[in-house]
Amino acid sequence: MALDSSTNSTLVSTKSLRYALPLSVHPCKLLFQRNDCIRVQSDGILAITGIPNIRSDHARLASQFACDLRALLRSFCDSTTAELNIQVGIASGPVSAGIVGVTKWHYDIIGDAVDEAVALQENSFPG
C-alpha cells in the first residue's frame, strides 16, 4: 500500500504543524501497530502488512489502515487550519525485503507489488 499525504500540504502553516504534528505522530504509530504494518518510506508512507509474518488477512489490514489513516487526517484537519488529502494505492504480491545501505542502513522493500501500489497511488484522486 502506498499513500501520499503531500497533496495540498503547502497549505499547512509551520506554526500549526509545530504544535499539532507531535499530537498526530502517536496516533499514526498506533495505526501501524493495530494493522500490523511496517513503514519503509520517508517521502509519504509505504505501509506493508504480512511481513515478516504471513497473514491471510493482509488485504483487509491494508484497507483498514488506509481508512484509519484518512480518518486520522480528517481529525487533524478539523482541529487545525490544515487542508490535507491523501492518495492511496493498494496492491498485493510477492516482495523482497531487507536491510540496504553501506554507511546509513535502512529497511527497504522492492517488487512488482510495491511498484503497482505506487503507480495506483500516483493515479488516484486525493481525498
mmCIF file of C-alpha atoms in Angstrom:
data_model
loop_
_atom_site.group_PDB
_atom_site.id
_atom_site.type_symbol
_atom_site.label_atom_id
_atom_site.label_comp_id
_atom_site.label_asym_id
_atom_site.label_seq_id
_atom_site.Cartn_x
_atom_site.Cartn_y
_atom_site.Cartn_z
ATOM 1 C CA MET A 1 0.000 0.000 0.000
ATOM 2 C CA ALA A 2 1.407 3.394 -0.932
ATOM 3 C CA LEU A 3 -0.009 6.613 0.450
ATOM 4 C CA ASP A 4 0.962 10.176 -0.347
ATOM 5 C CA SER A 5 -0.059 12.766 2.197
ATOM 6 C CA SER A 6 1.763 15.615 0.468
ATOM 7 C CA THR A 7 -1.224 16.760 -1.615
ATOM 8 C CA ASN A 8 -2.006 20.349 -0.578
ATOM 9 C CA SER A 9 0.493 20.091 2.269
ATOM 10 C CA THR A 10 1.862 23.536 1.448
ATOM 11 C CA LEU A 11 -1.359 24.973 2.891
ATOM 12 C CA VAL A 12 -0.294 23.957 6.395
ATOM 13 C CA SER A 13 1.492 26.710 8.245
ATOM 14 C CA THR A 14 4.737 25.978 10.067
ATOM 15 C CA LYS A 15 3.198 27.238 13.298
ATOM 16 C CA SER A 16 0.214 24.889 13.149
ATOM 17 C CA LEU A 17 2.458 21.948 12.273
ATOM 18 C CA ARG A 18 4.860 22.716 15.116
ATOM 19 C CA TYR A 19 2.068 22.367 17.679
ATOM 20 C CA ALA A 20 -0.258 19.838 16.050
ATOM 21 C CA LEU A 21 2.092 17.386 14.339
ATOM 22 C CA PRO A 22 3.544 15.867 17.526
ATOM 23 C CA LEU A 23 -0.025 15.196 18.648
ATOM 24 C CA SER A 24 -0.711 13.193 15.480
ATOM 25 C CA VAL A 25 2.517 11.132 15.431
ATOM 26 C CA HIS A 26 1.481 8.819 18.272
ATOM 27 C CA PRO A 27 -1.981 8.046 16.813
ATOM 28 C CA CYS A 28 -0.322 7.305 13.457
ATOM 29 C CA LYS A 29 2.103 4.876 15.124
ATOM 30 C CA LEU A 30 -0.868 3.191 16.787
ATOM 31 C CA LEU A 31 -2.477 2.717 13.354
ATOM 32 C CA PHE A 32 0.654 0.938 12.140
ATOM 33 C CA GLN A 33 0.630 -1.324 15.201
ATOM 34 C CA ARG A 34 -3.110 -2.056 15.121
ATOM 35 C CA ASN A 35 -2.995 -3.073 11.447
ATOM 36 C CA ASP A 36 0.329 -4.955 11.713
ATOM 37 C CA CYS A 37 2.002 -2.638 9.177
ATOM 38 C CA ILE A 38 5.632 -1.693 8.647
ATOM 39 C CA ARG A 39 6.614 1.802 7.469
ATOM 40 C CA VAL A 40 9.514 1.815 4.997
ATOM 41 C CA GLN A 41 9.412 5.139 3.160
ATOM 42 C CA SER A 42 10.263 8.635 4.313
ATOM 43 C CA ASP A 43 8.625 10.620 1.498
ATOM 44 C CA GLY A 44 4.994 9.788 2.091
ATOM 45 C CA ILE A 45 4.099 6.421 3.568
ATOM 46 C CA LEU A 46 4.656 2.955 2.216
ATOM 47 C CA ALA A 47 2.926 0.595 4.599
ATOM 48 C CA ILE A 48 3.477 -3.139 4.271
ATOM 49 C CA THR A 49 1.493 -5.815 6.043
ATOM 50 C CA GLY A 50 2.060 -9.563 6.044
ATOM 51 C CA ILE A 51 5.809 -9.128 6.626
ATOM 52 C CA PRO A 52 7.691 -10.754 8.293
ATOM 53 C CA ASN A 53 4.766 -12.937 9.377
ATOM 54 C CA ILE A 54 2.443 -14.094 6.611
ATOM 55 C CA ARG A 55 -1.157 -13.083 7.311
ATOM 56 C CA SER A 56 -4.190 -14.314 5.426
ATOM 57 C CA ASP A 57 -5.972 -11.025 6.225
ATOM 58 C CA HIS A 58 -3.209 -8.770 4.819
ATOM 59 C CA ALA A 59 -5.528 -7.139 2.253
ATOM 60 C CA ARG A 60 -8.126 -6.311 4.901
ATOM 61 C CA LEU A 61 -5.418 -4.859 7.165
ATOM 62 C CA ALA A 62 -4.036 -2.679 4.353
ATOM 63 C CA SER A 63 -7.516 -1.390 3.506
ATOM 64 C CA GLN A 64 -8.342 -0.775 7.162
ATOM 65 C CA PHE A 65 -5.048 1.077 7.633
ATOM 66 C CA ALA A 66 -5.853 3.373 4.692
ATOM 67 C CA CYS A 67 -9.326 4.105 6.093
ATOM 68 C CA ASP A 68 -7.974 4.690 9.607
ATOM 69 C CA LEU A 69 -5.226 6.984 8.319
ATOM 70 C CA ARG A 70 -7.752 9.010 6.321
ATOM 71 C CA ALA A 71 -9.915 9.381 9.442
ATOM 72 C CA LEU A 72 -6.857 10.488 11.441
ATOM 73 C CA LEU A 73 -6.017 13.034 8.751
ATOM 74 C CA ARG A 74 -9.604 14.368 8.745
ATOM 75 C CA SER A 75 -9.456 14.697 12.528
ATOM 76 C CA PHE A 76 -6.161 16.578 12.251
ATOM 77 C CA CYS A 77 -7.615 18.927 9.621
ATOM 78 C CA ASP A 78 -10.767 19.514 11.673
ATOM 79 C CA SER A 79 -8.691 20.550 14.699
ATOM 80 C CA THR A 80 -6.333 22.839 12.722
ATOM 81 C CA THR A 81 -6.473 25.108 9.699
ATOM 82 C CA ALA A 82 -4.736 22.434 7.610
ATOM 83 C CA GLU A 83 -6.149 21.293 4.283
ATOM 84 C CA LEU A 84 -4.554 17.910 3.641
ATOM 85 C CA ASN A 85 -5.549 14.965 1.477
ATOM 86 C CA ILE A 86 -4.076 11.550 0.832
ATOM 87 C CA GLN A 87 -3.837 9.398 -2.249
ATOM 88 C CA VAL A 88 -3.887 5.627 -1.735
ATOM 89 C CA GLY A 89 -2.782 2.688 -3.858
ATOM 90 C CA ILE A 90 -3.059 -0.887 -2.595
ATOM 91 C CA ALA A 91 -1.532 -3.924 -4.297
ATOM 92 C CA SER A 92 -0.752 -7.464 -3.224
ATOM 93 C CA GLY A 93 2.004 -9.836 -4.287
ATOM 94 C CA PRO A 94 5.475 -11.163 -3.556
ATOM 95 C CA VAL A 95 8.182 -8.716 -2.480
ATOM 96 C CA SER A 96 11.811 -8.823 -1.375
ATOM 97 C CA ALA A 97 12.716 -7.126 1.882
ATOM 98 C CA GLY A 98 15.893 -6.437 3.791
ATOM 99 C CA ILE A 99 18.440 -4.009 5.153
ATOM 100 C CA VAL A 100 20.223 -1.955 2.473
ATOM 101 C CA GLY A 101 22.982 0.635 2.584
ATOM 102 C CA VAL A 102 26.674 0.761 3.372
ATOM 103 C CA THR A 103 27.026 3.550 5.927
ATOM 104 C CA LYS A 104 23.420 4.508 6.610
ATOM 105 C CA TRP A 105 21.280 1.381 6.736
ATOM 106 C CA HIS A 106 17.552 1.282 6.230
ATOM 107 C CA TYR A 107 14.911 -1.369 5.737
ATOM 108 C CA ASP A 108 13.608 -1.464 2.181
ATOM 109 C CA ILE A 109 11.077 -3.495 0.245
ATOM 110 C CA ILE A 110 11.069 -3.952 -3.533
ATOM 111 C CA GLY A 111 8.945 -5.852 -6.006
ATOM 112 C CA ASP A 112 6.221 -5.562 -8.603
ATOM 113 C CA ALA A 113 3.549 -5.226 -5.900
ATOM 114 C CA VAL A 114 5.354 -2.164 -4.487
ATOM 115 C CA ASP A 115 5.657 -0.601 -7.946
ATOM 116 C CA GLU A 116 1.989 -1.320 -8.660
ATOM 117 C CA ALA A 117 0.840 0.230 -5.359
ATOM 118 C CA VAL A 118 2.900 3.355 -6.039
ATOM 119 C CA ALA A 119 1.514 3.647 -9.593
ATOM 120 C CA LEU A 120 -2.056 3.254 -8.308
ATOM 121 C CA GLN A 121 -1.416 5.876 -5.616
ATOM 122 C CA GLU A 122 0.064 8.334 -8.106
ATOM 123 C CA ASN A 123 -3.001 7.984 -10.355
ATOM 124 C CA SER A 124 -5.637 8.062 -7.614
ATOM 125 C CA PHE A 125 -7.770 11.032 -6.687
ATOM 126 C CA PRO A 126 -6.864 12.918 -3.488
ATOM 127 C CA GLY A 127 -9.360 12.598 -0.713
#
